[in-house]
XYZ file of C-alpha atoms in Angstrom:
80
model
C 5.529 -12.236 -24.326
C 2.793 -13.600 -22.051
C 5.016 -13.213 -19.001
C 5.647 -9.558 -19.780
C 1.926 -8.923 -20.241
C 1.130 -10.685 -16.963
C 3.810 -8.687 -15.143
C 2.616 -5.397 -16.632
C -0.998 -6.216 -15.735
C -0.162 -7.263 -12.172
C 1.943 -4.139 -11.607
C -0.885 -1.939 -12.859
C -3.538 -3.727 -10.789
C -1.497 -3.526 -7.588
C -0.784 0.157 -8.251
C -4.509 0.872 -8.600
C -5.234 -1.223 -5.515
C -2.637 0.712 -3.517
C -4.169 4.027 -4.553
C -7.670 2.856 -3.656
C -6.548 1.514 -0.284
C -4.758 4.743 0.640
C -7.786 6.795 -0.400
C -10.134 4.834 1.864
C -10.370 4.059 5.557
C -8.234 0.910 5.320
C -4.976 0.843 7.287
C -2.350 2.719 5.237
C 0.106 -0.165 5.529
C -2.082 -2.197 3.174
C -1.922 0.509 0.519
C 1.831 0.854 0.823
C 2.164 -2.949 0.645
C 0.189 -3.004 -2.609
C 2.320 -0.147 -3.947
C 5.460 -2.090 -3.007
C 4.327 -5.065 -5.110
C 3.474 -2.683 -7.958
C 6.855 -0.940 -7.716
C 8.775 -4.207 -7.914
C 6.714 -5.276 -10.920
C 7.305 -1.988 -12.709
C 11.023 -2.112 -11.885
C 11.319 -5.539 -13.500
C 9.188 -4.501 -16.479
C 11.065 -1.241 -17.070
C 14.456 -2.928 -16.683
C 13.567 -5.670 -19.158
C 12.284 -3.117 -21.670
C 15.066 -0.592 -21.060
C 12.720 2.180 -19.930
C 15.354 3.833 -17.756
C 13.411 6.927 -16.760
C 10.496 4.783 -15.663
C 12.968 2.551 -13.814
C 14.358 5.583 -11.960
C 10.845 6.780 -11.103
C 9.833 3.373 -9.765
C 13.044 3.121 -7.735
C 12.083 6.349 -5.950
C 8.489 5.141 -5.568
C 9.830 1.902 -4.075
C 11.679 3.922 -1.432
C 8.513 5.876 -0.593
C 6.602 2.590 -0.298
C 9.222 1.254 2.110
C 9.079 4.452 4.184
C 5.284 4.261 4.231
C 5.369 0.621 5.340
C 7.846 1.492 8.062
C 5.817 4.442 9.333
C 2.428 2.730 9.262
C 3.187 -0.933 9.960
C 6.724 -2.159 10.635
C 7.893 0.686 12.877
C 4.895 0.524 15.219
C 4.989 -3.284 15.159
C 8.685 -3.497 16.056
C 9.054 -0.412 18.235
C 5.681 -0.506 19.954
């Protein structure tokens, strides 16, 4: 029970952090990184609790986080 609460809390905190980072002047890669952590947390939480629609939503959000990280951090880092 405590593990689920910790996971749910961490996923929520990282989601809020990602939103705040993207809304400010910080590099967007940081926001997408925080969202990525949040997405993974919510995927685990929703899978364990059989919230399949939430799982599907977070799977799509995970893809958008990966695209955002690629566009704002990994792509420029690797491709110059």
